[in-house]
């Protein structure tokens, strides 16, 4: 049916009756939700019961899609909330880390930041579920011409902040000038025809804002010293170009390509009120009576053709057991290994090649939006090679009287420097480093703060995993392939079983894959 629709659409399109759509826009995965009623007549007796271990994105989407087909579902979730690594810090949120330190979030009502997932690109099915569940979205600016770059080094451009717009004007300007020179000097004559060279020179002239002689002599793109041009004879003072060698050696362009990543973009999206809104909506749609919060899974048996699978869990101090027709295990792989189970050795060995990764964030609420008032930075992030890696400005409550700045979102070694500290020391270190970029204002008007370190977070113990020999977007190692296989009557889901690791997309796609596999088996 889908192929037919596509063909008809293509025909209409070539007749000029429908807009032509780029392939990428059609790249939504072929996923057909189970039709309501499809189970009836295909299974005798009552609908099969699927127990789902974990109420993160993968577990919740599994339950939600199974329910569409009439399956009975029960979710066991250790935390008292849905969403797993989708975690929003707002007033009243309390978290005790694995070192025993408890933080309670004191942000002002309505203010928040996302300790885990925070941005969604336009091609992720995460946005489809937002539409389906009625989750309102805000634009999330991933890149901002007026945010800053700051890098350590020995050139005059290092160890001080510069706006992205200036860094871009100078970098694109000089790269364009140099390439124009190379073309004019015949250095590319083997590669390019005369027409190619003309077209390239034309492109470089606009890309770099070059003068008629092909030189970069500064550009209004870099902005103005002080105020922008005004009325009458106020032309403003255009920022001068930095020296070519300083621009090249200081590496001020090193973060430009971040937004080129397929899953990143200048313009992204995030739910109004925090990313966790999506999973509260999932939980509401599934029904509170199908989710057991505070239920920590302690073990499981995968079952086989003749025996049912089951799981044991601790809840309110009591150990309980639940039996199912099928189980979907949507727990992080390294935590599955800690459970008592009859998982065959080769499957358990495969999970050992999923290595948890350190990352975390710290949010500071300021009682004055100095980044907007003083520096005219509205959203986006500043980038640095200091251990904080970046400062992210709020994408909500613009122009209000307060807001939450993410003072670091860092990874691996840079994060470990913070992960090992208590919250108060993390804050102090983050503020000291942030002052290098923003000056003393960074230490003023702080009303409260909250940090999260995923390696030290109970029921996560890692921000995400990396498969040995794989990457976030391509996994084909034997261990990964083994981990994808169902065992007996148990199926597995989670972003780690996808080629979108560290994205809700991966968890949602993998939950759908588990649902499809179970439904195919049940109705075969
Ligand atoms: P999880 O979210 O980890 O869910 C697993 C669930 O299992 C949890 O609810 C947990 O409490 C539960 N559990 C664990 N142990 C037990 C047990 N013994 N018994 C019962 N329940 C248990 N994604 C994006 O789309 N955009 C982003 O910008 C983005 N940024 C991120 C930034 C950070 C710092 C992090 C950490 C993640 C980010 N992600 C982002 C990724 C996204 O959060 C994950 O891909 C997604 O949460 C994975 O879902 P999951 O269901 O596979 O796993
Ligand atoms: N998806 C996460 C984010 O956008 C983690 C990630 C960061 C994944 C960078 C890939 C690249 O922050």
Coordinates of C-alpha atoms and ligand atoms in Angstrom, one line a residue:
X1 CA 0.0 0.0 0.0
X2 CA 2.8 2.4 0.9
X3 CA 4.6 1.7 -2.3
X4 CA 1.4 2.4 -4.2
X5 CA 0.8 5.7 -2.5
X6 CA 4.4 6.6 -3.2
X7 CA 4.0 5.8 -6.9
X8 CA 0.8 7.7 -7.2
X9 CA 2.3 10.7 -5.4
X10 CA 5.4 10.5 -7.7
X11 CA 3.1 10.5 -10.7
X12 CA 1.1 13.5 -9.4
X13 CA 4.3 15.2 -8.7
X14 CA 5.7 14.8 -12.2
X15 CA 2.4 16.2 -13.5
X16 CA 3.1 19.3 -11.3
X17 CA 0.0 18.6 -9.2
X18 CA 1.8 17.8 -5.9
X19 CA 5.0 19.4 -4.6
X20 CA 8.1 17.4 -5.1
X21 CA 9.4 16.2 -1.8
X22 CA 13.1 15.5 -1.1
X23 CA 13.9 11.9 -0.3
X24 CA 14.9 12.8 3.2
X25 CA 11.4 14.1 3.9
X26 CA 9.9 10.7 2.9
X27 CA 12.5 8.8 5.0
X28 CA 10.0 8.1 7.8
X29 CA 10.4 4.4 8.5
X30 CA 7.8 2.0 7.3
X31 CA 6.1 1.3 10.5
X32 CA 2.5 0.3 10.6
X33 CA 1.0 0.5 14.0
X34 CA -1.0 -2.7 14.9
X35 CA -4.5 -2.2 13.7
X36 CA -7.1 -2.2 16.5
X37 CA -8.8 -5.5 16.4
X38 CA -6.1 -7.3 14.4
X39 CA -5.5 -9.7 17.3
X40 CA -9.2 -10.8 17.4
X41 CA -9.6 -14.1 15.5
X42 CA -5.9 -14.6 15.3
X43 CA -5.4 -15.7 18.9
X44 CA -7.7 -17.9 20.8
X45 CA -8.8 -16.8 24.3
X46 CA -7.6 -13.6 25.9
X47 CA -5.1 -11.2 24.4
X48 CA -1.5 -12.0 25.2
X49 CA 0.1 -10.2 28.1
X50 CA 3.4 -8.4 27.6
X51 CA 5.4 -7.3 30.6
X52 CA 7.8 -4.5 29.9
X53 CA 10.9 -4.0 32.0
X54 CA 11.7 -0.3 32.2
X55 CA 9.5 2.8 31.7
X56 CA 12.0 4.9 29.6
X57 CA 11.2 5.9 26.0
X58 CA 11.7 2.4 24.6
X59 CA 9.5 0.7 27.3
X60 CA 6.8 3.3 27.1
X61 CA 6.5 3.3 23.3
X62 CA 6.4 -0.5 23.4
X63 CA 3.5 -0.5 25.8
X64 CA 1.7 2.2 23.9
X65 CA 2.0 0.5 20.5
X66 CA 1.0 -2.9 21.9
X67 CA -2.1 -1.4 23.5
X68 CA -3.2 -0.1 20.1
X69 CA -3.5 -3.7 19.0
X70 CA -5.3 -4.9 22.1
X71 CA -2.4 -6.5 24.0
X72 CA -2.4 -6.4 27.8
X73 CA 0.7 -4.6 29.1
X74 CA 2.3 -4.1 32.4
X75 CA 5.4 -1.9 32.9
X76 CA 7.8 -2.3 35.7
X77 CA 9.7 0.9 36.4
X78 CA 12.1 1.3 39.2
X79 CA 11.9 5.1 39.4
X80 CA 8.8 7.0 40.6
X81 CA 8.5 8.7 37.2
X82 CA 8.4 7.8 33.5
X83 CA 11.1 8.7 31.0
X84 CA 14.4 7.2 32.2
X85 CA 17.2 9.3 30.8
X86 CA 14.7 11.9 29.7
X87 CA 14.8 13.8 33.0
X88 CA 13.8 17.4 33.5
X89 CA 15.0 19.4 36.6
X90 CA 12.3 21.7 37.9
X91 CA 11.1 22.8 41.3
X92 CA 10.6 19.9 43.7
X93 CA 12.5 17.3 41.8
X94 CA 14.8 15.3 44.1
X95 CA 17.5 13.0 43.2
X96 CA 19.9 11.0 45.4
X97 CA 23.0 9.9 43.5
X98 CA 24.9 6.7 43.9
X99 CA 27.3 8.5 46.3
X100 CA 24.4 9.3 48.5
X101 CA 24.3 13.0 47.8
X102 CA 20.7 14.4 47.6
X103 CA 19.8 17.4 45.6
X104 CA 16.4 19.1 45.5
X105 CA 15.7 21.4 42.7
X106 CA 14.7 24.9 43.8
X107 CA 14.2 26.6 40.4
X108 CA 11.4 29.1 40.2
X109 CA 8.0 27.8 39.1
X110 CA 7.9 27.2 35.3
X111 CA 11.7 27.2 34.9
X112 CA 13.6 24.0 34.2
X113 CA 16.4 22.4 32.2
X114 CA 16.7 19.0 30.7
X115 CA 19.4 17.0 32.5
X116 CA 19.2 14.3 29.8
X117 CA 17.6 14.6 26.3
X118 CA 17.0 18.2 25.3
X119 CA 16.9 18.6 21.5
X120 CA 15.0 16.9 18.7
X121 CA 15.8 17.1 15.0
X122 CA 13.0 17.4 12.5
X123 CA 13.4 13.9 11.0
X124 CA 13.1 12.0 14.3
X125 CA 9.9 10.1 15.0
X126 CA 10.1 11.7 18.5
X127 CA 8.3 14.6 16.8
X128 CA 5.6 12.3 15.4
X129 CA 4.8 11.1 18.9
X130 CA 4.7 14.7 20.1
X131 CA 2.1 15.4 17.4
X132 CA 0.1 12.2 18.2
X133 CA 0.2 12.8 22.0
X134 CA -0.4 16.5 21.8
X135 CA 2.9 17.7 23.2
X136 CA 3.5 21.3 22.2
X137 CA 6.9 22.3 20.9
X138 CA 9.3 25.1 21.2
X139 CA 12.1 26.0 18.7
X140 CA 15.4 25.0 20.1
X141 CA 18.3 27.1 18.7
X142 CA 21.3 24.8 18.5
X143 CA 23.5 27.5 16.9
X144 CA 23.4 31.2 17.5
X145 CA 25.4 33.9 15.7
X146 CA 25.5 35.9 18.9
X147 CA 26.7 33.2 21.3
X148 CA 30.5 32.9 21.9
X149 CA 33.5 30.8 21.2
X150 CA 36.4 30.7 23.6
X151 CA 39.5 28.5 23.2
X152 CA 42.8 28.2 25.0
X153 CA 46.0 28.8 23.1
X154 CA 48.8 31.2 22.2
X155 CA 47.4 33.5 19.5
X156 CA 46.0 36.9 20.2
X157 CA 42.5 35.4 19.6
X158 CA 42.8 32.8 22.3
X159 CA 41.8 33.0 25.9
X160 CA 39.1 35.5 25.1
X161 CA 35.5 35.3 24.0
X162 CA 34.4 36.1 20.5
X163 CA 31.0 36.0 18.9
X164 CA 30.2 33.2 16.5
X165 CA 29.3 35.8 13.9
X166 CA 32.8 37.2 14.1
X167 CA 34.5 33.8 14.1
X168 CA 32.5 32.8 11.1
X169 CA 33.0 36.0 9.1
X170 CA 36.8 35.8 9.5
X171 CA 37.1 32.0 9.1
X172 CA 34.9 31.8 6.0
X173 CA 36.5 35.0 4.7
X174 CA 40.0 33.8 4.8
X175 CA 39.3 30.3 3.7
X176 CA 37.5 31.7 0.7
X177 CA 40.3 34.2 -0.1
X178 CA 42.9 31.4 0.0
X179 CA 40.9 29.1 -2.2
X180 CA 40.2 31.9 -4.6
X181 CA 44.0 32.5 -4.8
X182 CA 44.7 28.8 -5.3
X183 CA 42.1 28.8 -8.2
X184 CA 43.6 31.9 -9.7
X185 CA 47.1 30.6 -9.5
X186 CA 46.2 27.5 -11.4
X187 CA 46.7 25.1 -8.4
X188 CA 43.4 23.4 -9.3
X189 CA 43.7 23.3 -13.0
X190 CA 43.8 19.5 -13.1
X191 CA 40.6 19.2 -11.1
X192 CA 38.5 22.1 -12.5
X193 CA 37.5 23.3 -16.0
X194 CA 37.3 27.0 -16.7
X195 CA 33.6 27.0 -16.1
X196 CA 34.1 25.2 -12.8
X197 CA 36.6 27.7 -11.7
X198 CA 34.4 30.6 -12.6
X199 CA 31.5 29.1 -10.7
X200 CA 33.6 28.3 -7.7
X201 CA 35.1 31.8 -7.6
X202 CA 31.6 33.3 -7.7
X203 CA 30.5 31.1 -4.8
X204 CA 33.6 31.9 -2.7
X205 CA 33.1 35.6 -3.3
X206 CA 29.7 35.5 -1.6
X207 CA 30.6 32.8 0.9
X208 CA 33.5 34.8 2.2
X209 CA 32.2 38.3 1.5
X210 CA 35.3 39.0 -0.6
X211 CA 36.3 42.3 -2.2
X212 CA 36.3 42.7 -6.0
X213 CA 40.0 41.7 -5.9
X214 CA 39.2 38.4 -4.2
X215 CA 40.5 39.5 -0.7
X216 CA 38.8 39.3 2.7
X217 CA 39.0 42.8 4.1
X218 CA 36.5 42.4 6.9
X219 CA 32.7 42.3 6.8
X220 CA 29.7 43.7 8.5
X221 CA 28.9 40.0 9.1
X222 CA 31.4 40.2 12.0
X223 CA 29.2 42.8 13.7
X224 CA 29.9 46.1 15.3
X225 CA 32.0 47.4 18.1
X226 CA 29.3 48.5 20.6
X227 CA 26.0 49.5 19.2
X228 CA 24.7 48.5 15.7
X229 CA 24.2 51.3 13.1
X230 CA 21.4 53.6 14.0
X231 CA 19.4 56.5 12.5
X232 CA 20.7 59.4 10.4
X233 CA 24.5 59.5 10.2
X234 CA 25.1 56.7 12.8
X235 CA 27.0 54.1 10.7
X236 CA 28.3 52.2 13.7
X237 CA 31.9 51.0 14.0
X238 CA 32.3 47.8 12.0
X239 CA 34.4 45.2 13.7
X240 CA 37.8 44.9 12.0
X241 CA 39.0 41.6 10.6
X242 CA 41.5 39.7 12.7
X243 CA 44.8 38.7 11.1
X244 CA 44.6 35.7 8.8
X245 CA 47.3 33.8 10.7
X246 CA 45.6 34.4 14.0
X247 CA 42.3 33.2 12.7
X248 CA 43.8 30.0 11.3
X249 CA 46.0 29.2 14.3
X250 CA 43.5 30.0 17.0
X251 CA 41.0 27.4 15.7
X252 CA 38.0 29.5 16.3
X253 CA 36.1 27.5 13.7
X254 CA 36.5 24.2 15.4
X255 CA 32.8 23.9 16.4
X256 CA 31.2 25.2 13.3
X257 CA 30.6 21.7 11.9
X258 CA 28.7 20.5 14.9
X259 CA 25.4 21.5 13.4
X260 CA 26.2 19.7 10.1
X261 CA 25.7 16.3 11.8
X262 CA 22.7 14.5 10.4
X263 CA 21.0 14.5 13.8
X264 CA 22.0 18.1 14.7
X265 CA 20.9 21.3 13.0
X266 CA 20.8 25.0 13.6
X267 CA 17.1 24.7 14.3
X268 CA 15.8 22.0 16.5
X269 CA 12.8 21.4 18.8
X270 CA 11.9 20.7 22.4
X271 CA 8.6 20.3 24.3
X272 CA 7.2 23.3 26.1
X273 CA 7.9 22.8 29.8
X274 CA 10.6 20.1 29.5
X275 CA 11.4 17.0 27.5
X276 CA 9.8 14.7 30.1
X277 CA 6.4 16.0 29.0
X278 CA 6.5 13.5 26.2
X279 CA 6.7 10.6 28.6
X280 CA 4.1 11.8 31.0
X281 CA 1.8 11.9 28.0
X282 CA 2.8 8.4 27.0
X283 CA 2.2 7.3 30.6
X284 CA -1.2 9.0 30.6
X285 CA -2.2 7.3 27.4
X286 CA -1.1 3.9 28.6
X287 CA -3.0 4.3 31.9
X288 CA -1.6 4.5 35.4
X289 CA -3.0 1.0 36.2
X290 CA -0.6 -0.5 33.7
X291 CA 2.6 1.1 35.2
X292 CA 4.1 0.0 38.4
X293 CA 6.5 2.7 39.6
X294 CA 9.0 1.9 42.3
X295 CA 9.2 -1.6 40.9
X296 CA 12.9 -2.6 40.7
X297 CA 13.4 -5.6 38.6
X298 CA 15.7 -8.1 40.3
X299 CA 15.7 -11.0 37.9
X300 CA 13.9 -12.8 35.0
X301 CA 13.5 -16.0 33.1
X302 CA 13.2 -15.7 29.4
X303 CA 10.8 -18.6 29.0
X304 CA 10.6 -20.9 26.0
X305 CA 8.0 -22.7 23.8
X306 CA 6.5 -24.5 26.8
X307 CA 7.2 -22.2 29.8
X308 CA 6.1 -18.6 30.3
X309 CA 8.7 -15.9 30.9
X310 CA 8.6 -14.1 34.3
X311 CA 10.3 -11.3 36.2
X312 CA 10.9 -10.7 39.8
X313 CA 10.9 -7.2 41.3
X314 CA 11.2 -5.4 44.6
X315 CA 8.4 -2.9 45.5
X316 CA 7.7 -1.4 48.8
X317 CA 10.3 -3.7 50.4
X318 CA 8.5 -6.8 49.1
X319 CA 9.8 -9.2 46.4
X320 CA 7.1 -10.0 43.8
X321 CA 6.9 -12.1 40.7
X322 CA 5.0 -11.4 37.5
X323 CA 4.4 -13.9 34.6
X324 CA 3.8 -13.0 31.0
X325 CA 3.3 -14.4 27.5
X326 CA 6.2 -12.2 26.3
X327 CA 8.6 -9.8 28.0
X328 CA 10.3 -6.7 26.5
X329 CA 13.4 -5.9 28.4
X330 CA 14.0 -2.1 27.9
X331 CA 16.7 -1.7 30.5
X332 CA 20.2 -0.3 29.9
X333 CA 22.3 -3.3 28.8
X334 CA 25.0 -2.9 31.5
X335 CA 22.2 -3.0 34.1
X336 CA 20.7 -6.2 32.7
X337 CA 24.0 -7.9 33.5
X338 CA 23.5 -7.2 37.2
X339 CA 20.2 -9.1 37.3
X340 CA 19.7 -12.7 38.3
X341 CA 18.6 -14.4 35.1
X342 CA 18.8 -17.4 32.8
X343 CA 20.1 -15.3 29.9
X344 CA 22.4 -17.6 28.0
X345 CA 26.1 -17.0 28.4
X346 CA 26.6 -15.9 24.7
X347 CA 23.9 -13.2 25.1
X348 CA 25.3 -12.0 28.4
X349 CA 28.8 -11.9 26.9
X350 CA 27.4 -9.8 24.0
X351 CA 26.0 -7.2 26.5
X352 CA 29.5 -6.8 28.0
X353 CA 30.7 -5.0 24.9
X354 CA 28.2 -2.2 25.5
X355 CA 30.4 0.3 27.4
X356 CA 28.7 3.0 29.5
X357 CA 29.8 6.6 28.8
X358 CA 30.1 9.6 31.2
X359 CA 28.2 12.8 30.6
X360 CA 26.2 15.3 32.6
X361 CA 24.9 18.8 33.0
X362 CA 24.6 21.5 35.6
X363 CA 21.8 24.1 35.5
X364 CA 22.1 27.5 37.2
X365 CA 19.1 29.7 37.7
X366 CA 20.0 33.4 37.6
X367 CA 17.6 36.0 38.9
X368 CA 18.5 38.2 36.0
X369 CA 18.8 37.3 32.3
X370 CA 22.2 39.0 31.9
X371 CA 23.0 37.0 28.8
X372 CA 20.0 38.7 27.0
X373 CA 20.2 42.1 28.8
X374 CA 23.9 42.6 28.6
X375 CA 25.1 40.4 25.8
X376 CA 22.0 40.0 23.6
X377 CA 22.3 36.2 23.5
X378 CA 18.9 34.7 23.0
X379 CA 19.3 30.9 23.1
X380 CA 21.9 28.6 21.5
X381 CA 25.2 27.7 23.1
X382 CA 28.7 29.1 23.5
X383 CA 31.5 26.6 22.9
X384 CA 34.9 26.2 24.5
X385 CA 37.7 23.8 25.1
X386 CA 37.5 24.5 28.8
X387 CA 36.2 21.4 30.7
X388 CA 32.7 22.8 30.7
X389 CA 32.7 22.3 26.9
X390 CA 29.7 24.6 26.4
X391 CA 27.2 27.0 28.0
X392 CA 23.6 26.6 26.8
X393 CA 21.2 29.5 27.2
X394 CA 17.5 28.9 27.8
X395 CA 15.2 28.5 24.9
X396 CA 12.1 29.6 26.8
X397 CA 10.9 32.5 28.9
X398 CA 12.8 35.0 26.7
X399 CA 13.0 38.5 28.1
X400 CA 11.6 37.5 31.5
X401 CA 13.3 38.3 34.8
X402 CA 15.1 35.0 35.4
X403 CA 16.1 31.8 33.7
X404 CA 18.2 28.6 33.8
X405 CA 21.5 28.4 32.0
X406 CA 23.2 25.1 31.5
X407 CA 26.6 25.8 32.8
X408 CA 28.2 22.7 31.4
X409 CA 27.1 19.8 29.2
X410 CA 30.3 17.8 28.9
X411 CA 31.4 14.3 28.1
X412 CA 34.0 11.7 28.9
X413 CA 37.2 13.0 30.6
X414 CA 35.8 16.6 30.8
X415 CA 32.7 15.3 32.5
X416 CA 34.6 13.0 34.8
X417 CA 36.3 16.1 36.3
X418 CA 32.9 17.2 37.5
X419 CA 31.3 13.8 38.1
X420 CA 33.8 13.1 41.0
X421 CA 32.8 16.3 42.8
X422 CA 30.0 17.1 45.2
X423 CA 27.4 19.4 43.7
X424 CA 28.7 22.6 45.5
X425 CA 32.2 22.0 44.1
X426 CA 30.8 21.3 40.6
X427 CA 29.0 24.7 40.8
X428 CA 32.1 26.5 42.0
X429 CA 34.3 25.0 39.2
X430 CA 31.6 25.7 36.5
X431 CA 31.3 29.3 37.6
X432 CA 35.0 29.8 37.7
X433 CA 35.4 28.5 34.2
X434 CA 32.3 30.3 33.0
X435 CA 33.7 33.6 34.2
X436 CA 36.6 33.2 31.7
X437 CA 34.0 33.5 29.0
X438 CA 31.4 35.9 30.4
X439 CA 33.4 37.7 33.1
X440 CA 32.2 38.4 36.7
X441 CA 28.6 38.6 35.8
X442 CA 28.7 34.8 35.6
X443 CA 29.1 34.6 39.4
X444 CA 26.3 37.1 40.3
X445 CA 22.5 36.8 40.7
X446 CA 22.7 33.0 41.1
X447 CA 19.5 31.9 42.9
X448 CA 19.8 28.1 42.7
X449 CA 21.4 25.2 40.8
X450 CA 21.0 21.5 40.2
X451 CA 23.4 19.0 38.5
X452 CA 23.2 15.5 37.2
X453 CA 25.9 13.0 36.4
X454 CA 24.6 10.0 34.5
X455 CA 27.3 7.6 35.6
X456 CA 26.3 8.3 39.2
X457 CA 22.6 8.2 38.6
X458 CA 20.7 5.2 39.9
X459 CA 18.9 3.1 37.3
X460 CA 21.1 4.6 34.5
X461 CA 24.8 4.3 35.5
X462 CA 25.8 5.9 32.2
X463 CA 24.6 8.6 29.8
X464 CA 24.5 6.1 26.9
X465 CA 26.6 3.2 25.8
X466 CA 29.1 2.7 23.0
X467 CA 29.3 -0.7 21.4
X468 CA 32.9 -1.8 21.0
X469 CA 33.8 -1.5 17.4
X470 CA 30.7 0.6 16.6
X471 CA 29.5 4.1 16.6
X472 CA 26.3 6.0 17.6
X473 CA 25.0 5.8 14.0
X474 CA 26.4 2.5 12.8
X475 CA 26.6 -0.7 14.7
X476 CA 27.3 -4.0 13.0
X477 CA 29.6 -5.9 15.5
X478 CA 28.8 -9.5 16.2
X479 CA 28.0 -8.5 19.9
X480 CA 25.5 -5.9 18.8
X481 CA 23.8 -8.3 16.4
X482 CA 23.6 -10.9 19.1
X483 CA 22.1 -8.4 21.5
X484 CA 19.3 -7.7 19.0
X485 CA 18.2 -11.3 19.0
X486 CA 15.2 -12.3 21.2
X487 CA 15.8 -15.1 23.7
X488 CA 13.0 -17.5 24.3
X489 CA 10.0 -15.2 24.8
X490 CA 12.0 -12.2 25.8
X491 CA 12.6 -9.3 23.3
X492 CA 15.0 -6.4 23.9
X493 CA 14.6 -2.7 23.3
X494 CA 16.5 0.5 24.0
X495 CA 18.5 3.2 22.1
X496 CA 21.5 0.9 22.5
X497 CA 19.8 -1.5 20.0
X498 CA 19.6 1.1 17.3
X499 CA 21.8 3.2 15.0
X500 CA 20.7 6.3 16.8
X501 CA 22.4 5.8 20.1
X502 CA 22.0 8.7 22.6
X503 CA 18.8 9.8 20.9
X504 CA 15.1 9.2 21.9
X505 CA 14.7 8.2 18.2
X506 CA 16.8 5.1 18.7
X507 CA 14.8 4.0 21.8
X508 CA 11.5 4.7 20.0
X509 CA 12.5 2.9 16.8
X510 CA 13.8 -0.1 18.8
X511 CA 10.6 -0.3 20.9
X512 CA 8.6 -0.3 17.7
X513 CA 10.8 -3.1 16.3
X514 CA 10.2 -5.3 19.4
X515 CA 6.4 -4.7 19.1
X516 CA 6.4 -5.6 15.4
X517 CA 8.4 -8.8 16.1
X518 CA 6.1 -9.9 18.9
X519 CA 3.0 -9.2 16.9
X520 CA 4.3 -11.1 13.9
X521 CA 5.1 -14.1 16.1
X522 CA 1.7 -14.0 17.8
X523 CA -0.3 -13.7 14.6
X524 CA 1.9 -16.1 12.5
Ligands
LIG1 P1 16.3 4.8 29.4 O1 15.8 6.2 29.1 O2 17.6 4.6 30.2 O3 15.1 4.0 30.1 C1 15.4 2.8 30.8 C2 14.4 2.7 32.0 O4 14.7 1.5 32.7 C3 14.5 3.9 33.0 O5 13.3 4.4 33.2 C4 15.1 3.2 34.3 O6 14.6 3.8 35.4 C5 14.5 1.8 34.1 N1 15.3 0.8 34.9 C6 16.6 0.7 35.1 N2 16.9 -0.3 35.9 C7 15.7 -0.9 36.3 C8 15.3 -2.0 37.1 N3 16.2 -2.7 37.7 N4 14.0 -2.2 37.2 C9 13.1 -1.4 36.6 N5 13.4 -0.4 35.9 C10 14.7 -0.1 35.7 N6 18.0 12.1 23.1 C11 17.4 13.0 22.2 O7 16.5 12.7 21.5 N7 17.8 14.3 22.2 C12 18.8 14.8 23.0 O8 19.1 16.0 23.0 C13 19.4 13.9 23.9 N8 20.4 14.3 24.7 C14 20.8 13.5 25.7 C15 21.7 14.0 26.7 C16 22.1 13.2 27.7 C17 23.0 13.8 28.8 C18 21.6 11.9 27.9 C19 22.0 11.1 29.1 C20 20.7 11.4 26.9 C21 20.4 12.1 25.8 N9 19.5 11.7 24.8 C22 19.0 12.5 23.9 C23 19.2 10.2 24.7 C24 17.9 9.7 25.3 O9 17.7 10.2 26.6 C25 17.9 8.2 25.4 O10 18.2 7.7 24.1 C26 16.6 7.6 25.8 O11 16.3 8.0 27.1 C27 16.8 6.0 25.8 O12 15.6 5.4 26.2 P2 15.6 3.9 26.7 O13 14.2 3.6 27.1 O14 16.4 3.1 25.8 O15 16.5 4.0 28.1
LIG2 N1 21.9 13.2 21.4 C1 22.7 13.9 22.4 C2 22.7 15.4 22.2 O1 22.4 15.8 21.1 C3 24.0 13.2 22.6 C4 24.9 13.4 21.4 C5 25.7 14.6 21.3 C6 24.9 12.5 20.4 C7 26.5 14.8 20.2 C8 25.7 12.7 19.3 C9 26.5 13.9 19.2 O2 23.2 16.1 23.0

